[in-house]
Coordinates of C-alpha atoms and ligand atoms in Angstrom, one line a residue:
M1 CA 0.0 0.0 0.0
R2 CA 1.2 3.4 -0.8
F3 CA 1.4 5.8 2.1
H4 CA 0.2 9.3 1.6
H5 CA 0.8 11.6 4.5
L6 CA -1.0 14.7 3.2
L7 CA -1.6 16.3 6.5
A8 CA 1.2 18.2 8.0
S9 CA 1.9 17.2 11.6
C10 CA 1.0 19.9 14.0
V11 CA 2.5 21.0 17.2
L12 CA 0.3 20.4 20.2
V13 CA -0.9 23.4 22.1
A14 CA -1.0 23.2 25.8
T15 CA -4.4 23.7 27.3
S16 CA -5.9 22.9 30.7
F17 CA -7.7 19.9 29.2
S18 CA -6.6 16.3 28.8
A19 CA -4.3 15.2 26.0
G20 CA -7.3 14.6 23.7
A21 CA -8.7 18.1 24.4
Q22 CA -5.3 19.5 23.6
M23 CA -5.7 17.9 20.2
L24 CA -8.9 19.7 19.7
A25 CA -7.5 23.1 20.4
R26 CA -4.6 23.0 18.0
P27 CA -4.3 25.8 15.5
G28 CA -5.1 24.8 11.9
W29 CA -7.6 22.3 13.3
K30 CA -10.2 23.5 10.9
G31 CA -10.9 21.4 7.8
N32 CA -8.8 18.6 6.3
G33 CA -6.0 20.9 5.3
L34 CA -7.7 21.7 2.0
S35 CA -10.6 24.0 3.0
E36 CA -12.1 26.1 5.6
Q37 CA -15.0 23.7 6.1
P38 CA -15.3 22.0 9.4
W39 CA -13.4 18.8 9.5
W40 CA -16.4 16.5 9.6
K41 CA -18.0 17.9 6.5
N42 CA -16.1 15.6 4.1
A43 CA -14.7 13.3 6.7
V44 CA -14.0 9.6 6.4
I45 CA -15.3 8.1 9.6
Y46 CA -14.3 4.5 10.5
E47 CA -16.6 2.4 12.7
I48 CA -14.8 0.1 15.1
Y49 CA -16.7 -2.7 16.8
P50 CA -14.2 -3.1 19.7
R51 CA -15.0 -6.7 20.6
S52 CA -14.0 -7.7 17.1
F53 CA -11.2 -5.4 16.1
Q54 CA -8.0 -6.5 17.8
D55 CA -7.4 -8.4 21.0
S56 CA -4.3 -7.5 22.9
D57 CA -4.5 -9.9 25.9
G58 CA -5.5 -13.2 24.4
D59 CA -9.0 -13.5 26.0
G60 CA -10.6 -13.7 22.5
V61 CA -12.3 -10.3 22.8
G62 CA -10.9 -7.2 21.3
D63 CA -9.9 -4.3 23.5
I64 CA -8.7 -0.7 23.7
K65 CA -5.0 -1.5 23.6
G66 CA -5.7 -3.6 20.5
I67 CA -7.2 -0.5 18.8
T68 CA -4.2 1.6 19.8
S69 CA -1.9 -1.0 18.3
R70 CA -3.7 -0.7 14.9
L71 CA -3.7 3.1 14.7
D72 CA -0.9 3.1 12.1
Y73 CA -3.1 1.0 9.8
L74 CA -6.0 3.5 10.2
Q75 CA -3.7 6.4 9.5
S76 CA -2.3 4.8 6.4
L77 CA -5.9 4.1 5.2
G78 CA -6.5 7.9 5.7
V79 CA -9.4 8.0 8.1
D80 CA -10.3 11.3 9.9
A81 CA -12.0 9.8 12.8
I82 CA -12.9 6.5 14.5
W83 CA -16.2 5.8 16.1
L84 CA -16.1 3.2 18.9
T85 CA -19.3 1.3 19.7
P86 CA -19.9 1.3 23.5
I87 CA -17.0 0.3 25.7
F88 CA -18.6 1.1 29.0
P89 CA -19.3 -1.3 31.9
S90 CA -22.1 -3.5 30.8
P91 CA -23.6 -6.9 31.4
Q92 CA -23.2 -7.3 27.6
K93 CA -26.8 -8.4 27.0
D94 CA -26.6 -6.3 23.9
F95 CA -22.8 -6.3 23.7
G96 CA -22.3 -2.9 25.2
Y97 CA -25.5 -1.2 24.2
D98 CA -26.9 -2.1 27.7
I99 CA -24.8 0.3 29.8
A100 CA -24.5 0.0 33.5
D101 CA -22.2 3.0 34.0
F102 CA -21.8 5.8 31.4
T103 CA -18.6 7.2 32.7
S104 CA -16.2 4.3 33.1
I105 CA -14.6 1.7 30.9
D106 CA -15.6 -2.0 31.0
P107 CA -12.6 -3.9 32.3
Q108 CA -12.8 -6.4 29.5
F109 CA -11.9 -3.5 27.1
G110 CA -9.3 -2.0 29.4
T111 CA -8.9 1.0 31.7
M112 CA -9.5 4.8 31.6
E113 CA -5.7 5.1 31.2
D114 CA -5.9 2.9 28.1
F115 CA -8.6 5.1 26.8
D116 CA -6.7 8.3 27.4
E117 CA -3.7 6.8 25.7
L118 CA -5.8 5.8 22.7
V119 CA -7.1 9.4 22.3
S120 CA -3.6 10.8 22.6
Q121 CA -2.0 8.3 20.2
A122 CA -4.9 8.9 17.7
S123 CA -4.4 12.6 18.0
R124 CA -0.8 12.3 17.1
R125 CA -1.9 10.6 13.9
N126 CA -4.6 13.3 13.2
I127 CA -7.4 10.8 14.0
R128 CA -10.3 11.9 16.2
V129 CA -12.2 9.6 18.5
I130 CA -16.0 9.5 18.5
M131 CA -17.9 7.7 21.3
D132 CA -21.3 6.1 21.2
L133 CA -23.9 7.9 23.3
V134 CA -26.8 5.7 24.1
L135 CA -29.6 8.1 25.2
N136 CA -32.6 5.9 24.8
H137 CA -32.0 3.3 27.4
T138 CA -29.7 1.9 30.1
S139 CA -29.0 -1.6 31.3
D140 CA -31.5 -3.0 33.8
K141 CA -28.4 -3.3 36.0
H142 CA -27.7 0.5 35.9
P143 CA -28.0 1.8 39.5
W144 CA -30.6 4.3 38.2
F145 CA -32.9 1.4 37.1
V146 CA -32.1 -0.7 40.1
E147 CA -33.3 2.3 42.2
S148 CA -36.2 3.0 39.9
A149 CA -37.5 -0.6 40.2
S150 CA -37.0 -0.7 43.9
S151 CA -40.4 0.9 44.8
K152 CA -43.1 3.0 43.2
D153 CA -42.2 6.0 45.3
N154 CA -38.4 5.9 44.8
P155 CA -37.1 9.3 43.6
K156 CA -35.8 7.6 40.4
R157 CA -39.1 5.9 39.6
N158 CA -39.9 8.5 37.0
W159 CA -36.6 8.2 35.3
Y160 CA -38.0 5.2 33.3
V161 CA -41.3 4.5 31.6
W162 CA -43.5 2.7 34.1
R163 CA -47.2 2.1 33.6
D164 CA -50.0 0.0 35.1
G165 CA -51.3 -3.0 33.0
K166 CA -54.5 -2.5 31.0
D167 CA -57.3 -2.0 33.5
G168 CA -54.9 -2.7 36.3
S169 CA -54.1 -6.2 34.9
T170 CA -50.8 -7.9 35.8
T171 CA -50.8 -9.9 32.7
V172 CA -52.1 -7.6 29.9
P173 CA -49.6 -4.8 29.2
P174 CA -50.6 -1.1 29.1
N175 CA -51.0 -1.2 25.3
N176 CA -50.1 -3.2 22.2
W177 CA -46.7 -1.7 21.5
L178 CA -44.0 -4.0 20.1
N179 CA -40.3 -3.8 20.5
R180 CA -37.5 -3.9 17.9
I181 CA -38.0 -7.6 17.2
Q182 CA -41.8 -7.4 17.2
Q183 CA -42.4 -8.8 20.7
S184 CA -44.2 -7.0 23.4
A185 CA -42.3 -3.8 24.5
W186 CA -43.6 -4.1 28.0
Q187 CA -42.1 -6.2 30.9
F188 CA -44.0 -6.8 34.1
D189 CA -42.2 -6.3 37.4
P190 CA -43.7 -8.5 40.0
K191 CA -42.3 -6.4 42.9
T192 CA -44.0 -3.1 42.1
K193 CA -46.7 -4.6 40.0
Q194 CA -46.2 -2.3 37.0
F195 CA -44.8 -2.8 33.5
Y196 CA -41.7 -1.0 32.2
Y197 CA -41.2 -0.1 28.6
H198 CA -38.3 -1.3 26.5
Y199 CA -38.0 -0.7 22.8
F200 CA -35.0 -3.0 22.6
A201 CA -34.2 -6.0 24.8
V202 CA -35.9 -6.7 28.2
E203 CA -32.6 -5.8 29.8
Q204 CA -32.6 -2.3 28.1
P205 CA -35.3 -0.3 29.9
D206 CA -36.1 3.0 28.1
L207 CA -35.3 6.2 30.0
N208 CA -38.1 8.7 30.4
W209 CA -37.0 11.8 28.5
R210 CA -40.0 13.7 29.7
N211 CA -38.2 13.9 33.0
P212 CA -35.7 16.9 33.0
D213 CA -33.5 15.0 35.5
V214 CA -32.8 12.4 32.8
E215 CA -31.7 15.1 30.4
K216 CA -29.4 16.7 33.0
A217 CA -27.8 13.4 33.9
M218 CA -27.2 12.4 30.3
F219 CA -25.8 15.8 29.3
D220 CA -23.4 15.5 32.2
V221 CA -22.3 12.2 30.6
A222 CA -21.7 14.0 27.4
R223 CA -19.7 16.7 29.1
F224 CA -17.6 14.1 30.9
W225 CA -16.4 12.6 27.6
L226 CA -16.0 16.0 25.8
N227 CA -13.7 16.9 28.6
R228 CA -11.7 13.8 28.0
G229 CA -11.1 14.9 24.4
V230 CA -13.6 13.0 22.3
A231 CA -14.4 14.7 19.1
G232 CA -18.1 14.0 19.3
F233 CA -20.8 11.3 19.6
R234 CA -22.6 8.9 17.5
L235 CA -26.1 9.1 19.0
D236 CA -27.7 5.7 19.3
A237 CA -31.3 5.1 18.3
V238 CA -32.4 8.7 18.7
N239 CA -35.7 8.3 17.0
T240 CA -37.0 6.0 19.8
M241 CA -36.1 8.4 22.7
F242 CA -39.7 9.6 23.2
E243 CA -43.0 7.8 23.2
D244 CA -46.5 9.1 22.6
A245 CA -47.5 11.0 25.8
Q246 CA -51.0 9.4 25.7
F247 CA -49.6 5.8 25.1
R248 CA -52.2 5.2 22.3
D249 CA -52.4 1.7 20.8
A250 CA -50.4 1.1 17.6
P251 CA -52.8 1.0 14.7
P252 CA -52.5 -2.0 12.2
L253 CA -50.8 -1.4 8.9
P254 CA -51.5 -3.3 5.6
G255 CA -49.0 -6.1 4.8
T256 CA -46.5 -7.9 7.0
N257 CA -43.4 -6.9 9.0
E258 CA -39.9 -8.2 8.4
Y259 CA -40.8 -11.4 10.2
G260 CA -43.8 -12.1 8.0
E261 CA -46.3 -11.2 10.8
P262 CA -49.2 -8.6 10.4
A263 CA -47.6 -5.2 10.4
R264 CA -48.3 -2.6 13.0
S265 CA -47.5 1.1 13.0
Q266 CA -44.8 2.4 15.3
E267 CA -45.9 6.0 14.9
Y268 CA -46.4 6.4 18.6
Q269 CA -43.0 4.9 19.5
R270 CA -40.7 6.6 17.1
N271 CA -39.9 10.1 15.9
Q272 CA -41.9 12.0 18.4
P273 CA -41.4 15.8 17.9
E274 CA -40.0 16.4 21.4
V275 CA -36.8 14.7 20.5
H276 CA -35.8 17.7 18.4
D277 CA -35.8 19.9 21.5
V278 CA -33.3 17.5 23.1
M279 CA -31.1 17.5 20.0
K280 CA -31.0 21.3 20.0
A281 CA -30.0 21.3 23.7
L282 CA -27.4 18.7 23.2
R283 CA -25.9 20.5 20.3
K284 CA -25.5 23.5 22.6
V285 CA -23.5 21.3 24.9
T286 CA -21.2 20.0 22.2
D287 CA -20.9 23.5 20.6
S288 CA -19.8 25.0 23.9
A289 CA -16.8 22.7 23.9
N290 CA -13.8 23.9 21.9
G291 CA -12.7 22.4 18.6
Q292 CA -15.6 21.5 16.3
R293 CA -17.2 18.5 18.1
V294 CA -19.7 16.6 16.0
L295 CA -23.0 14.8 16.5
I296 CA -23.7 11.9 14.3
G297 CA -27.2 10.4 14.4
E298 CA -28.4 6.9 14.0
V299 CA -31.7 8.0 12.5
Y300 CA -32.7 5.2 10.0
T301 CA -35.0 7.1 7.7
G302 CA -36.5 6.0 4.4
S303 CA -35.7 9.1 2.5
T304 CA -33.2 11.9 2.3
A305 CA -35.9 14.5 3.0
E306 CA -36.9 12.7 6.2
M307 CA -33.3 12.4 7.2
A308 CA -32.8 16.1 6.6
T309 CA -35.2 17.0 9.4
W310 CA -32.5 15.9 11.8
F311 CA -30.2 18.8 10.8
G312 CA -32.7 21.1 12.5
A313 CA -34.5 24.0 10.8
K314 CA -31.7 26.3 11.8
H315 CA -28.9 23.7 11.4
D316 CA -28.8 23.5 15.1
E317 CA -29.3 19.8 15.7
I318 CA -27.3 16.8 14.4
Q319 CA -24.5 17.8 12.0
L320 CA -24.3 14.3 10.5
P321 CA -27.5 12.3 10.6
M322 CA -26.8 9.0 8.8
D323 CA -28.3 8.7 5.4
T324 CA -28.9 5.0 5.1
S325 CA -31.6 5.4 2.4
L326 CA -28.8 5.0 -0.2
G327 CA -26.7 2.3 1.4
F328 CA -29.5 0.1 2.5
L329 CA -31.4 0.2 -0.9
N330 CA -30.3 -3.4 -1.2
K331 CA -30.9 -3.6 -5.0
R332 CA -28.2 -3.0 -7.6
N333 CA -30.2 -0.7 -9.6
A334 CA -28.5 2.3 -11.3
A335 CA -31.7 4.3 -11.6
A336 CA -32.6 3.9 -7.9
F337 CA -29.0 4.9 -6.9
R338 CA -29.1 7.9 -9.2
K339 CA -32.3 9.1 -7.7
K340 CA -31.0 8.8 -4.1
M341 CA -27.7 10.4 -5.0
T342 CA -29.5 13.3 -6.7
E343 CA -31.8 13.8 -3.7
A344 CA -28.9 13.9 -1.3
Q345 CA -27.3 16.7 -3.3
Q346 CA -30.4 18.9 -2.8
L347 CA -29.3 19.4 0.8
K348 CA -26.9 22.1 -0.5
L349 CA -25.7 23.5 2.9
D350 CA -25.3 20.1 4.4
T351 CA -23.5 17.0 3.3
P352 CA -25.1 13.6 3.7
L353 CA -23.3 10.9 5.7
F354 CA -23.5 7.8 3.6
V355 CA -23.5 4.5 5.3
F356 CA -23.4 1.1 3.5
D357 CA -22.2 -1.1 6.4
N358 CA -22.5 -1.3 10.1
H359 CA -22.6 -3.7 13.0
D360 CA -26.3 -4.2 12.7
R361 CA -26.9 -5.2 9.1
P362 CA -25.6 -7.9 6.8
R363 CA -22.5 -6.6 5.0
S364 CA -22.8 -4.7 1.6
W365 CA -20.5 -7.4 0.2
D366 CA -23.5 -9.8 0.3
R367 CA -26.3 -7.4 -0.1
Y368 CA -24.9 -6.0 -3.4
G369 CA -22.6 -8.8 -4.6
D370 CA -23.7 -11.1 -7.4
G371 CA -21.5 -14.0 -6.3
E372 CA -19.2 -13.6 -9.2
H373 CA -18.0 -10.0 -9.3
N374 CA -18.2 -9.2 -5.6
A375 CA -14.8 -7.5 -5.4
E376 CA -15.5 -5.3 -8.3
I377 CA -19.0 -4.4 -7.0
A378 CA -17.4 -3.6 -3.6
K379 CA -15.2 -1.1 -5.5
V380 CA -18.2 0.5 -7.1
I381 CA -19.9 0.8 -3.7
A382 CA -16.6 2.3 -2.3
T383 CA -16.6 4.8 -5.2
I384 CA -20.2 5.9 -4.5
L385 CA -19.3 6.3 -0.8
L386 CA -16.0 8.1 -1.3
A387 CA -16.2 9.9 -4.6
S388 CA -19.6 11.4 -4.2
R389 CA -20.3 14.6 -2.3
S390 CA -20.7 13.2 1.2
S391 CA -19.2 12.4 4.4
A392 CA -18.4 8.7 4.5
L393 CA -18.7 6.0 7.1
I394 CA -16.7 2.8 6.7
Y395 CA -17.4 -0.2 8.9
Q396 CA -14.3 -2.2 9.9
G397 CA -13.7 -5.0 7.4
Q398 CA -15.7 -3.4 4.6
E399 CA -12.4 -2.1 3.2
I400 CA -11.1 -5.6 2.7
G401 CA -14.3 -7.2 1.4
M402 CA -15.3 -9.0 4.5
K403 CA -18.5 -11.0 4.1
T404 CA -21.4 -11.8 6.4
T405 CA -21.0 -15.1 8.2
P406 CA -24.2 -15.7 10.2
P407 CA -24.5 -18.7 12.6
T408 CA -26.4 -21.7 11.2
R409 CA -27.3 -23.3 14.5
K410 CA -29.0 -21.7 17.5
E411 CA -26.3 -23.1 19.9
D412 CA -23.7 -20.9 18.0
V413 CA -25.6 -17.7 18.3
R414 CA -24.1 -15.0 20.5
D415 CA -26.2 -11.9 19.7
P416 CA -29.0 -11.7 22.3
R417 CA -31.3 -10.5 19.5
G418 CA -30.7 -13.7 17.6
L419 CA -31.2 -15.8 20.8
A420 CA -34.5 -14.0 21.6
G421 CA -35.8 -14.1 18.0
W422 CA -34.4 -17.4 16.6
P423 CA -35.2 -18.8 14.1
K424 CA -37.0 -15.8 12.4
E425 CA -34.4 -13.4 13.7
K426 CA -30.8 -14.8 13.3
G427 CA -29.2 -11.8 15.0
R428 CA -26.2 -9.8 14.0
D429 CA -23.2 -12.1 14.6
G430 CA -22.7 -12.5 10.9
E431 CA -21.5 -8.9 10.5
R432 CA -19.5 -8.8 13.7
T433 CA -16.9 -11.6 13.1
P434 CA -13.4 -10.6 14.0
M435 CA -11.3 -8.3 11.7
Q436 CA -9.1 -10.3 9.3
W437 CA -5.6 -8.9 9.7
N438 CA -3.4 -11.6 8.2
P439 CA -3.4 -15.2 7.0
G440 CA -1.9 -16.4 10.3
E441 CA -3.6 -18.0 13.3
N442 CA -7.1 -16.5 14.0
A443 CA -6.4 -14.0 11.3
G444 CA -4.1 -12.1 13.6
F445 CA -7.1 -11.0 15.7
T446 CA -6.3 -12.9 18.9
T447 CA -3.8 -15.5 20.3
G448 CA -6.8 -17.0 22.3
K449 CA -10.1 -18.4 21.2
P450 CA -12.0 -15.7 19.3
W451 CA -15.4 -14.9 20.7
L452 CA -17.0 -15.4 17.3
P453 CA -15.5 -17.8 14.7
I454 CA -13.2 -16.4 12.0
P455 CA -14.8 -16.7 8.6
A456 CA -13.1 -19.3 6.4
D457 CA -12.1 -16.9 3.7
Y458 CA -9.7 -15.0 5.9
T459 CA -6.7 -16.5 4.1
Q460 CA -7.7 -14.5 0.9
H461 CA -9.4 -11.5 2.5
N462 CA -7.0 -9.9 5.0
V463 CA -5.2 -6.6 5.5
E464 CA -1.7 -8.0 5.1
L465 CA -2.3 -9.7 1.8
E466 CA -4.5 -6.9 0.3
Q467 CA -2.0 -4.2 1.2
K468 CA 0.5 -6.0 -1.1
A469 CA -2.0 -7.0 -3.8
K470 CA -2.3 -4.5 -6.7
G471 CA -6.0 -4.2 -7.5
S472 CA -7.3 -5.3 -4.1
V473 CA -10.4 -3.9 -2.6
L474 CA -8.3 -2.4 0.2
N475 CA -6.0 -0.6 -2.1
W476 CA -9.0 0.8 -3.9
F477 CA -10.3 2.2 -0.6
H478 CA -6.9 3.6 0.2
D479 CA -6.4 5.3 -3.2
L480 CA -9.9 6.7 -3.3
I481 CA -9.5 8.3 0.2
A482 CA -6.2 9.8 -0.8
L483 CA -7.6 11.1 -4.0
R484 CA -10.7 12.5 -2.3
R485 CA -8.4 14.4 0.1
A486 CA -6.0 15.7 -2.4
N487 CA -8.4 16.7 -5.3
P488 CA -10.4 19.9 -4.6
S489 CA -13.2 18.9 -6.9
L490 CA -13.7 15.5 -5.2
H491 CA -13.1 17.0 -1.8
E492 CA -15.8 19.6 -1.8
G493 CA -17.1 20.1 -5.3
E494 CA -20.7 20.1 -6.3
Q495 CA -22.1 16.9 -7.9
V496 CA -24.2 16.5 -11.0
M497 CA -25.5 13.1 -12.1
L498 CA -25.1 12.3 -15.8
D499 CA -26.5 9.6 -18.1
Q500 CA -29.9 10.0 -16.5
D501 CA -31.5 7.1 -18.3
A502 CA -28.7 4.5 -18.2
Q503 CA -29.5 1.2 -16.6
N504 CA -26.0 -0.1 -16.8
A505 CA -24.0 2.8 -15.6
L506 CA -23.8 5.4 -12.8
V507 CA -21.9 8.5 -13.8
W508 CA -21.4 11.9 -12.2
V509 CA -19.3 15.0 -12.4
R510 CA -17.7 16.8 -9.4
R511 CA -16.5 20.3 -9.8
S512 CA -15.4 22.8 -7.3
A513 CA -16.8 26.3 -7.3
K514 CA -13.3 27.5 -8.1
A515 CA -12.8 25.1 -11.1
T516 CA -9.9 26.2 -13.1
K517 CA -7.4 24.6 -15.5
E518 CA -5.5 23.6 -12.5
K519 CA -8.5 22.3 -10.6
P520 CA -10.5 20.7 -13.4
P521 CA -13.9 19.0 -13.0
V522 CA -13.7 15.3 -12.3
V523 CA -15.9 12.6 -14.0
V524 CA -16.7 9.4 -12.0
A525 CA -18.0 6.6 -14.2
C526 CA -19.1 3.3 -12.8
N527 CA -20.3 0.3 -14.8
F528 CA -23.3 -1.1 -13.0
S529 CA -23.5 -4.2 -15.0
A530 CA -21.8 -7.5 -15.6
Q531 CA -21.1 -6.6 -19.3
P532 CA -18.5 -4.3 -20.6
V533 CA -19.9 -0.8 -21.6
T534 CA -18.8 2.1 -23.6
L535 CA -20.2 5.5 -22.5
Q536 CA -20.5 8.7 -24.6
L537 CA -20.4 11.6 -22.2
K538 CA -19.1 14.5 -24.2
K539 CA -22.5 16.1 -25.1
Q540 CA -23.7 16.0 -21.5
V541 CA -20.4 17.3 -20.1
T542 CA -20.4 20.1 -22.7
A543 CA -24.0 21.0 -21.6
L544 CA -22.7 21.7 -18.2
G545 CA -20.4 24.3 -19.6
I546 CA -17.3 22.1 -19.3
R547 CA -14.9 22.4 -22.2
G548 CA -12.6 19.6 -23.3
S549 CA -12.9 16.1 -24.8
F550 CA -10.3 14.2 -23.0
M551 CA -10.0 12.9 -19.4
R552 CA -6.7 12.3 -17.7
S553 CA -6.9 9.2 -15.5
L554 CA -6.9 9.7 -11.8
L555 CA -8.0 6.2 -10.8
R556 CA -9.3 3.2 -12.6
T557 CA -10.1 -0.3 -11.6
D558 CA -8.9 -2.0 -14.8
G559 CA -5.3 -1.5 -14.1
G560 CA -4.8 0.8 -17.2
M561 CA -2.8 4.0 -17.0
G562 CA -3.9 6.2 -19.8
G563 CA -6.8 8.7 -20.1
M564 CA -10.0 8.3 -22.1
N565 CA -12.0 10.4 -24.5
L566 CA -15.3 11.6 -23.1
D567 CA -17.1 9.9 -26.0
E568 CA -15.3 6.6 -25.5
V569 CA -15.3 5.7 -21.8
K570 CA -14.8 1.9 -21.9
L571 CA -15.5 0.1 -18.7
P572 CA -15.1 -3.6 -17.9
P573 CA -17.9 -5.4 -15.9
F574 CA -18.5 -3.3 -12.8
G575 CA -15.4 -1.2 -13.7
V576 CA -14.8 2.3 -12.5
F577 CA -12.9 5.2 -14.2
I578 CA -12.3 8.5 -12.5
G579 CA -10.7 11.2 -14.6
E580 CA -10.3 14.9 -14.8
V581 CA -11.4 16.8 -17.9
R582 CA -8.5 18.5 -19.7
Y583 CA -9.0 21.6 -21.8
Ligands
GLC601 C1 -28.5 0.7 17.8 C2 -27.3 -0.1 17.8 C3 -27.6 -1.5 18.0 C4 -28.2 -1.7 19.4 C5 -29.4 -0.8 19.5 C6 -29.9 -0.6 20.9 O1 -29.4 0.4 16.8 O2 -26.6 0.2 16.6 O3 -26.4 -2.3 17.9 O4 -28.6 -3.0 19.6 O5 -29.2 0.5 19.1 O6 -29.0 0.1 21.7

């Protein structure tokens, strides 16, 4: 792999904050070195699932020291920030998303010193650390919930959502609401004879955000980590934070849910308007810290327009709500992609944060692959992610073409969601298998017994091998990130989709407002089919007021070196050509 170190190393400025906070206060912190935009606007953010990234102590579970030991790799890949899924003390009923203490580190991942060291080592490599902030719920072992459940008149009773059963019943829940896996969202507590609400697992009771004490306590948590130098938060499950104040029954919907059962609306359990007040208030908290901290939202919306409501009418809520409507389209259809990519550009002031992969969904390798050209298709997906006008989220392993490896027998399932929902719901183990570092024992992940099995293909798909292999998926990610950073048009230029009717190709132009001979517009052409194609783009490019007929090659998947004429763009099956227009 070629190593591009495009960012000048900066001298740390002493402040009264921790090492991480020093990082955030350094001069020249703005942007990626190319523009005055805030750093997160065109950032490449890399999601780490700590259990499965790198184990340093041989217990088979990844840890913080393991992450620190892999920072050089992340720097060479060119990422701006890493987002860590939760590493706080937890009974691990939802592998960290059931938090029993928001301001400590779970010993299986390490210590607070290990965490501070990670932030400081990351800072030296110009990598920011983003934490997961789980606002919707806690673990049932969190002292707040233990107190809340202890009696009906405990001062913390109202920190969670407690209700009497229907007509005082101890068996019929307060209403018909279902949880994430379509089972009752209510759990009866025999001691206090009421039900508590949980949108996720039984061990994850929902906090009551209508209680101002909850907001205060959670904002203190945010301040705690901001003071430790984190660059921001990925906000977990924000659209489920509030429930309908009247607890109205969920009306039926036509059709079936993802498990083939009669569908029911979740309109009273999701996206309640009150959540926007909390987002605004939280944004004030992050904005009051120095150094451009960012809020990233797990909002799961069906359309860009719906996603855009999370920016806030005055751009005073979440800076980067995740736009999953593109990445989770789940059909390899050029027209559908073009439509979503066009919609996303209408945001103008804001950039979308595109996500194709995460720790909750089968990997894009399998959702988009055709079984024959998966590596080439993975490069097309990477191109959409990294050469379009967007901030980009990469999930560990995506960059080496890791595939989903779900368990086939219930006894092998580790994800509690799979255990609770088997066989309809197989859980998320398949996308959480350990990172494949090298062709050695346990793929270099651990010297012990890995907590989830290593997929059999690790001998072909691993970092060590792919760094050396010309044309690998990993080198494509690497080169794209480097190009996106170095090229002003790709870095922050506007985006116009071309070839509007093509079924077999996805083509767009990026050009910076200051396009000149030295900063020419860039054409990105992806073959969306298993047959070779030849594209004629000259007329459309000219119609945009761009002169020139020839493109100098910036990156191409076919291994060729030369440029191409705009009217003769030849692409092999699922091939990509990125070139700048010369005139
Ligand atoms: C989010 C997380 C997921 C977790 C859930 C409950 O969707 O990404 O892993 O199970 O929230 O916290």
